[in-house]
Coordinates of C-alpha atoms and ligand atoms in Angstrom, one line a residue:
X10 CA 247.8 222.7 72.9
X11 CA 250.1 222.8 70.2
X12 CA 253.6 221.9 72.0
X13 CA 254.8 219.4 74.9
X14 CA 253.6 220.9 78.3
X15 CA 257.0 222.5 79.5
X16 CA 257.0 220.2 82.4
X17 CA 254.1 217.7 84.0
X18 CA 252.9 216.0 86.9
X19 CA 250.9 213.3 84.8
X20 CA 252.3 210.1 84.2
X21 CA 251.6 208.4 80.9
X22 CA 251.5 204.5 80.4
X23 CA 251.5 202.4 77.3
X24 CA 250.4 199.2 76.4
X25 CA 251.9 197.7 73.2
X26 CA 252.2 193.9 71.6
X27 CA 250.9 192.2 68.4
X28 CA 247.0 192.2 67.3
X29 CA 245.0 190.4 69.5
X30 CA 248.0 190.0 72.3
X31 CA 245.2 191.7 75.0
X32 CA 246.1 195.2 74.7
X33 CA 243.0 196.9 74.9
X34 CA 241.5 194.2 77.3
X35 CA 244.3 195.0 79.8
X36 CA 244.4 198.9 78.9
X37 CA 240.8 198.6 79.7
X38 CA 241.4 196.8 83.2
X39 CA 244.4 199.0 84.6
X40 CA 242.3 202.0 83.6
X41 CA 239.5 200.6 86.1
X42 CA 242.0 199.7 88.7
X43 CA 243.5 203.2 88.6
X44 CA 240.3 204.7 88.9
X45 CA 239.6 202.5 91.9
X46 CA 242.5 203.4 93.6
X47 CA 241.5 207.0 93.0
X48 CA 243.9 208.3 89.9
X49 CA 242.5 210.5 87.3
X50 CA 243.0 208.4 84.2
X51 CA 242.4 209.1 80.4
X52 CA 241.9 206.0 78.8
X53 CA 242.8 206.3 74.8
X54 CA 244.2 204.6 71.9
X55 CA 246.0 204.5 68.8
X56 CA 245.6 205.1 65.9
X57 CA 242.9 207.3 67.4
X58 CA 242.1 209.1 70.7
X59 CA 241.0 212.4 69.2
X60 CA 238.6 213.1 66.5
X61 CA 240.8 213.6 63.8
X62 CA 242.9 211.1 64.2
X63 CA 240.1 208.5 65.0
X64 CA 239.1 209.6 61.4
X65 CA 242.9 209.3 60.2
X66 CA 242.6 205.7 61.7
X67 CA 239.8 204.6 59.6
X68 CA 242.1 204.8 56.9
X69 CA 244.6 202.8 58.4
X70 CA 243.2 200.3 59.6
X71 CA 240.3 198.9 56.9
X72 CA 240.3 198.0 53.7
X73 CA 243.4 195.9 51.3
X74 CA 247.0 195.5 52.4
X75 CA 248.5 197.6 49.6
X76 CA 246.0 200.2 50.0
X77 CA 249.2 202.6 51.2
X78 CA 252.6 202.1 51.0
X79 CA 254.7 201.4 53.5
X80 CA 256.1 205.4 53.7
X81 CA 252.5 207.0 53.0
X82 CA 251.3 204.7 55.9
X83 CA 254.2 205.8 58.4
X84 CA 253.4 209.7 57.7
X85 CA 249.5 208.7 58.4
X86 CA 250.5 207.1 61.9
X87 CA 252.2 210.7 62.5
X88 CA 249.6 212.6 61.0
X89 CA 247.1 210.9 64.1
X90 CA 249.9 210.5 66.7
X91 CA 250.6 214.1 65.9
X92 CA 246.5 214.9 66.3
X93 CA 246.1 212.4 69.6
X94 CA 248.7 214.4 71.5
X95 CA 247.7 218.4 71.0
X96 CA 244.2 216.9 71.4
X97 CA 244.1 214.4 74.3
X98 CA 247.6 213.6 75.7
X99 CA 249.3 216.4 76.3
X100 CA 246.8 218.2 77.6
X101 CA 246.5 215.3 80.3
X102 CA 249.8 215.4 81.2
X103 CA 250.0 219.1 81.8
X104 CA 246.5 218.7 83.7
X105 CA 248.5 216.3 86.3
X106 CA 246.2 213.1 84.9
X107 CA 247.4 209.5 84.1
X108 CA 247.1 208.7 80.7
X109 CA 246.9 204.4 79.8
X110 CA 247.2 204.4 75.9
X111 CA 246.4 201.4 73.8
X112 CA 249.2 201.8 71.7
X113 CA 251.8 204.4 71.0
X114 CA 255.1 205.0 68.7
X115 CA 256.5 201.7 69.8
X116 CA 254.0 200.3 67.4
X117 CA 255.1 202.5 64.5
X118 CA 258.5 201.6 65.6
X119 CA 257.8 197.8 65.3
X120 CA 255.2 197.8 62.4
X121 CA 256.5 200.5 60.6
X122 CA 259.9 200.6 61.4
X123 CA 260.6 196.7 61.1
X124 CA 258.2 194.0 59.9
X125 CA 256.1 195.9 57.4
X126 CA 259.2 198.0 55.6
X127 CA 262.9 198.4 57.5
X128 CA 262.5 202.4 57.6
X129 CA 263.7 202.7 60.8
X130 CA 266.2 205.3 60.1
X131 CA 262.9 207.5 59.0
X132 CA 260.6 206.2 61.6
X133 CA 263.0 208.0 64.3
X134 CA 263.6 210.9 62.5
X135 CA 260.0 211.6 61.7
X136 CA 259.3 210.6 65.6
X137 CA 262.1 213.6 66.7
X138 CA 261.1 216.3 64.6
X139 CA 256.6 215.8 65.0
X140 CA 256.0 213.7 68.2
X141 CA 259.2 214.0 70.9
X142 CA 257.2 212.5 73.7
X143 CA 257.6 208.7 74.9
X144 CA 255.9 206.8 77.6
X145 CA 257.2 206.8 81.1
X146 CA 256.0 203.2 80.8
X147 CA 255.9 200.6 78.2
X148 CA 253.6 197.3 78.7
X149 CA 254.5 194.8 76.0
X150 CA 251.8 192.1 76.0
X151 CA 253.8 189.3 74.8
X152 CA 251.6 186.2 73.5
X153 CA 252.5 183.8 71.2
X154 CA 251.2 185.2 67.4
X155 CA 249.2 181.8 67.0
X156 CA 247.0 182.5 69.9
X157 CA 247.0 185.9 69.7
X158 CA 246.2 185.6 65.6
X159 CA 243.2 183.1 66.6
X160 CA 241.5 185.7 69.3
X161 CA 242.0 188.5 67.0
X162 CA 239.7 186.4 64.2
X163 CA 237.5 185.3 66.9
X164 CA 236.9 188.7 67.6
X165 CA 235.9 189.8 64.0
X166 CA 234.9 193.2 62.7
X167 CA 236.3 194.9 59.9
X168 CA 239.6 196.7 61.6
X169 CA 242.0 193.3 60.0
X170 CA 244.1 195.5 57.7
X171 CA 247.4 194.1 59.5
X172 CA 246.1 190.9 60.4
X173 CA 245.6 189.8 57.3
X174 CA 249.2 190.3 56.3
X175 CA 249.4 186.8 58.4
X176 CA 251.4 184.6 60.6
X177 CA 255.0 185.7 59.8
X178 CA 254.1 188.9 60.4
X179 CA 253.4 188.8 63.4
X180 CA 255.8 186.7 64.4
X181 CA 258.3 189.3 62.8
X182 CA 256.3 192.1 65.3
X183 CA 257.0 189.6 68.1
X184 CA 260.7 189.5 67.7
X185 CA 260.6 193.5 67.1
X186 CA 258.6 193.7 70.2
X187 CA 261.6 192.4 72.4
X188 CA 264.3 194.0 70.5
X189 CA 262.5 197.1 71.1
X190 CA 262.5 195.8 75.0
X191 CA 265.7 194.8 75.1
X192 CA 266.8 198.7 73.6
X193 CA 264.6 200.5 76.2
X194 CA 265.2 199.0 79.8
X195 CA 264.5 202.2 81.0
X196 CA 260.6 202.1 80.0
X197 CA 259.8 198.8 78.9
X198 CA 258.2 195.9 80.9
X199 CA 257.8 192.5 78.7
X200 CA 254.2 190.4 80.5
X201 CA 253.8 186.9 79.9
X202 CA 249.7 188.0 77.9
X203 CA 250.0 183.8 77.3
X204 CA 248.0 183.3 81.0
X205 CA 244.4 184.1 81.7
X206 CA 243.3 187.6 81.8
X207 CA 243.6 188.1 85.7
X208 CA 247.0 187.1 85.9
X209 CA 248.5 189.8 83.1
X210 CA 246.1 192.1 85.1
X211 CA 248.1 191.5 88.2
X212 CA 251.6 191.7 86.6
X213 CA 250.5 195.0 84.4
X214 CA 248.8 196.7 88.0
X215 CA 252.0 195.6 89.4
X216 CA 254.4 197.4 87.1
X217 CA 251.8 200.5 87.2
X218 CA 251.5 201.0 90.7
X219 CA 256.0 200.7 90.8
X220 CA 255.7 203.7 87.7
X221 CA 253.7 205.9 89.7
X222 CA 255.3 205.8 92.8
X223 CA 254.5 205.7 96.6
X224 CA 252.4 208.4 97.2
X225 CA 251.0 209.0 94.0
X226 CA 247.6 207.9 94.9
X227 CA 245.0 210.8 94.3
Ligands
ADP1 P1 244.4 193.5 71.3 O1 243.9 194.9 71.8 O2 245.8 193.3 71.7 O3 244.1 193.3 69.8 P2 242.2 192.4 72.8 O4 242.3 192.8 74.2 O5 241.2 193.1 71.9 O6 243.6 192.4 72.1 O7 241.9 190.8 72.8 C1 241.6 190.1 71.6 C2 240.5 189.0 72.0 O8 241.1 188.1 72.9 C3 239.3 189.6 72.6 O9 238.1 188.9 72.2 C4 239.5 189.4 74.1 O10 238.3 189.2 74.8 C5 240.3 188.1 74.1 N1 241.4 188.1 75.2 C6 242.1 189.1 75.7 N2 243.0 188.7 76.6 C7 242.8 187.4 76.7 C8 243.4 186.3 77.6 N3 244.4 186.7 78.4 N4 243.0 185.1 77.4 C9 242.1 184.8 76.5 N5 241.4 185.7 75.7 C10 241.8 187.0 75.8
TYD2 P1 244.7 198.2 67.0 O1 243.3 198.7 66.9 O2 245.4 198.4 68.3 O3 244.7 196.7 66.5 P2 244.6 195.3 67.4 O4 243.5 195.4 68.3 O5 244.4 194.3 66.3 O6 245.9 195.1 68.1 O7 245.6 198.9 65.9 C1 245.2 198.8 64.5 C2 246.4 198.3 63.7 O8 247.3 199.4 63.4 C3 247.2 197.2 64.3 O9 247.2 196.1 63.3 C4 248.6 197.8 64.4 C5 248.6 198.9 63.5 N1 249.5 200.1 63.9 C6 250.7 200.3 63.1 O10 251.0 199.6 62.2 N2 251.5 201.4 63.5 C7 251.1 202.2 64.5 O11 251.9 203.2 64.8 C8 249.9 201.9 65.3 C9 249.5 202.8 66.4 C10 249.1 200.8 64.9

């Protein structure tokens, strides 16, 4: 599918916040509770979700800090944003499915378009002319950049590109998080992620369920 699905029946969810805020641990949970309450979900991610752009991501998301700049980086993101929705997204949405994604254009909004270089102006351009789909929800996991800086490290592996560009960082991608909130009140939910992993679970079903709607249960 090369263009947005005229008009769907899916509903599609994203979950945003800095590294290690508990994104794809509570992406991963409302998926399940979805499922358990019978929805059709597609669980995915960015940068990622189809194969090209999971091989897109590899460049994104290893190896040194300066390995792009901040421009060559922001037409990557596209380049697997781009990929993710003729490959997995879109056709969800026109297939009547829920899609949770770990991620979306909020982040290149927020990393791109604010804390790593201020190319906003180009960020929403770019997302007009090659992407023109948003979430009908927006989840922003927000947790303080200390704790969420220590799980991330805790968790290891080699997918620290934008971790390693440190504390002020993040806390730059915290206060872009709720501008971005404040901006959109339309789609965007702000969830205390500070709390044990059951309680955000509760808030972000919570917020799901009032997305989808009575009678949206499959
Ligand atoms: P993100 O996708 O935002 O980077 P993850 O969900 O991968 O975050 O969580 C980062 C690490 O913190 C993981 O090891 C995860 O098990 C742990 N974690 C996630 N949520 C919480 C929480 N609410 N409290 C404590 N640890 C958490
Ligand atoms: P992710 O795997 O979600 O990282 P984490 O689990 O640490 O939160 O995303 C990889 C990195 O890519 C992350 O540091 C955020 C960054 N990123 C952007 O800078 N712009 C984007 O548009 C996206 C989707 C991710």
């Amino acid at each position: 599918m090369t263009a947005p699905p005229a008009a769907t029946t899916g509903h599609f969810i994203s979950l945003e916040g800095i590294d290690g805020s508990g994104k794809s641990t509570q992406a991963q949970r409302l998926a399940d509770t979805l499922r358990a309450e019978g929805h059709d979900v597609v669980l995915t991610r960015e940068p990622g979700g189809a194969p090209g752009a999971e091989a897109i991501r590899e460049l994104l998301v290893t190896g040194d800090g300066a390995r792009w700049s901040a421009v060559a980086e922001l037409l990557l993101f596209n380049a697997a944003r781009r990929d993710h929705l003729e490959n997995t997204i879109w056709p969800a949405l026109a297939a009547g499915r829920v899609v949770v994604c770990d991620r979306f254009a909020d982040s290149t909004r927020v990393y791109q378009g604010v804390a790593r270089a201020p190319l906003g102006d180009l960020v929403e351009r770019l997302h007009r002319l090659v992407i023109g789909t948003d979430p009908d929800l927006t989840v922003i996991i927000d947790t303080d950049p200390e704790t969420a800086l220590a799980r991330g490290r805790a968790r290891g592996g080699t997918e620290d590109r934008f971790e390693r560009f440190g504390l002020p960082f993040q806390q730059a991608l915290r206060d872009g998080f709720a501008t971005l909130a404040r901006d959109n009140p339309d789609r965007c939910r702000i969830v205390d992620g500070n709390r044990a992993p059951d309680a955000v679970a509760a808030d972000v079903a919570a917020l799901a369920a009032a997305a989808l709607g009575p009678g949206n249960a499959a």
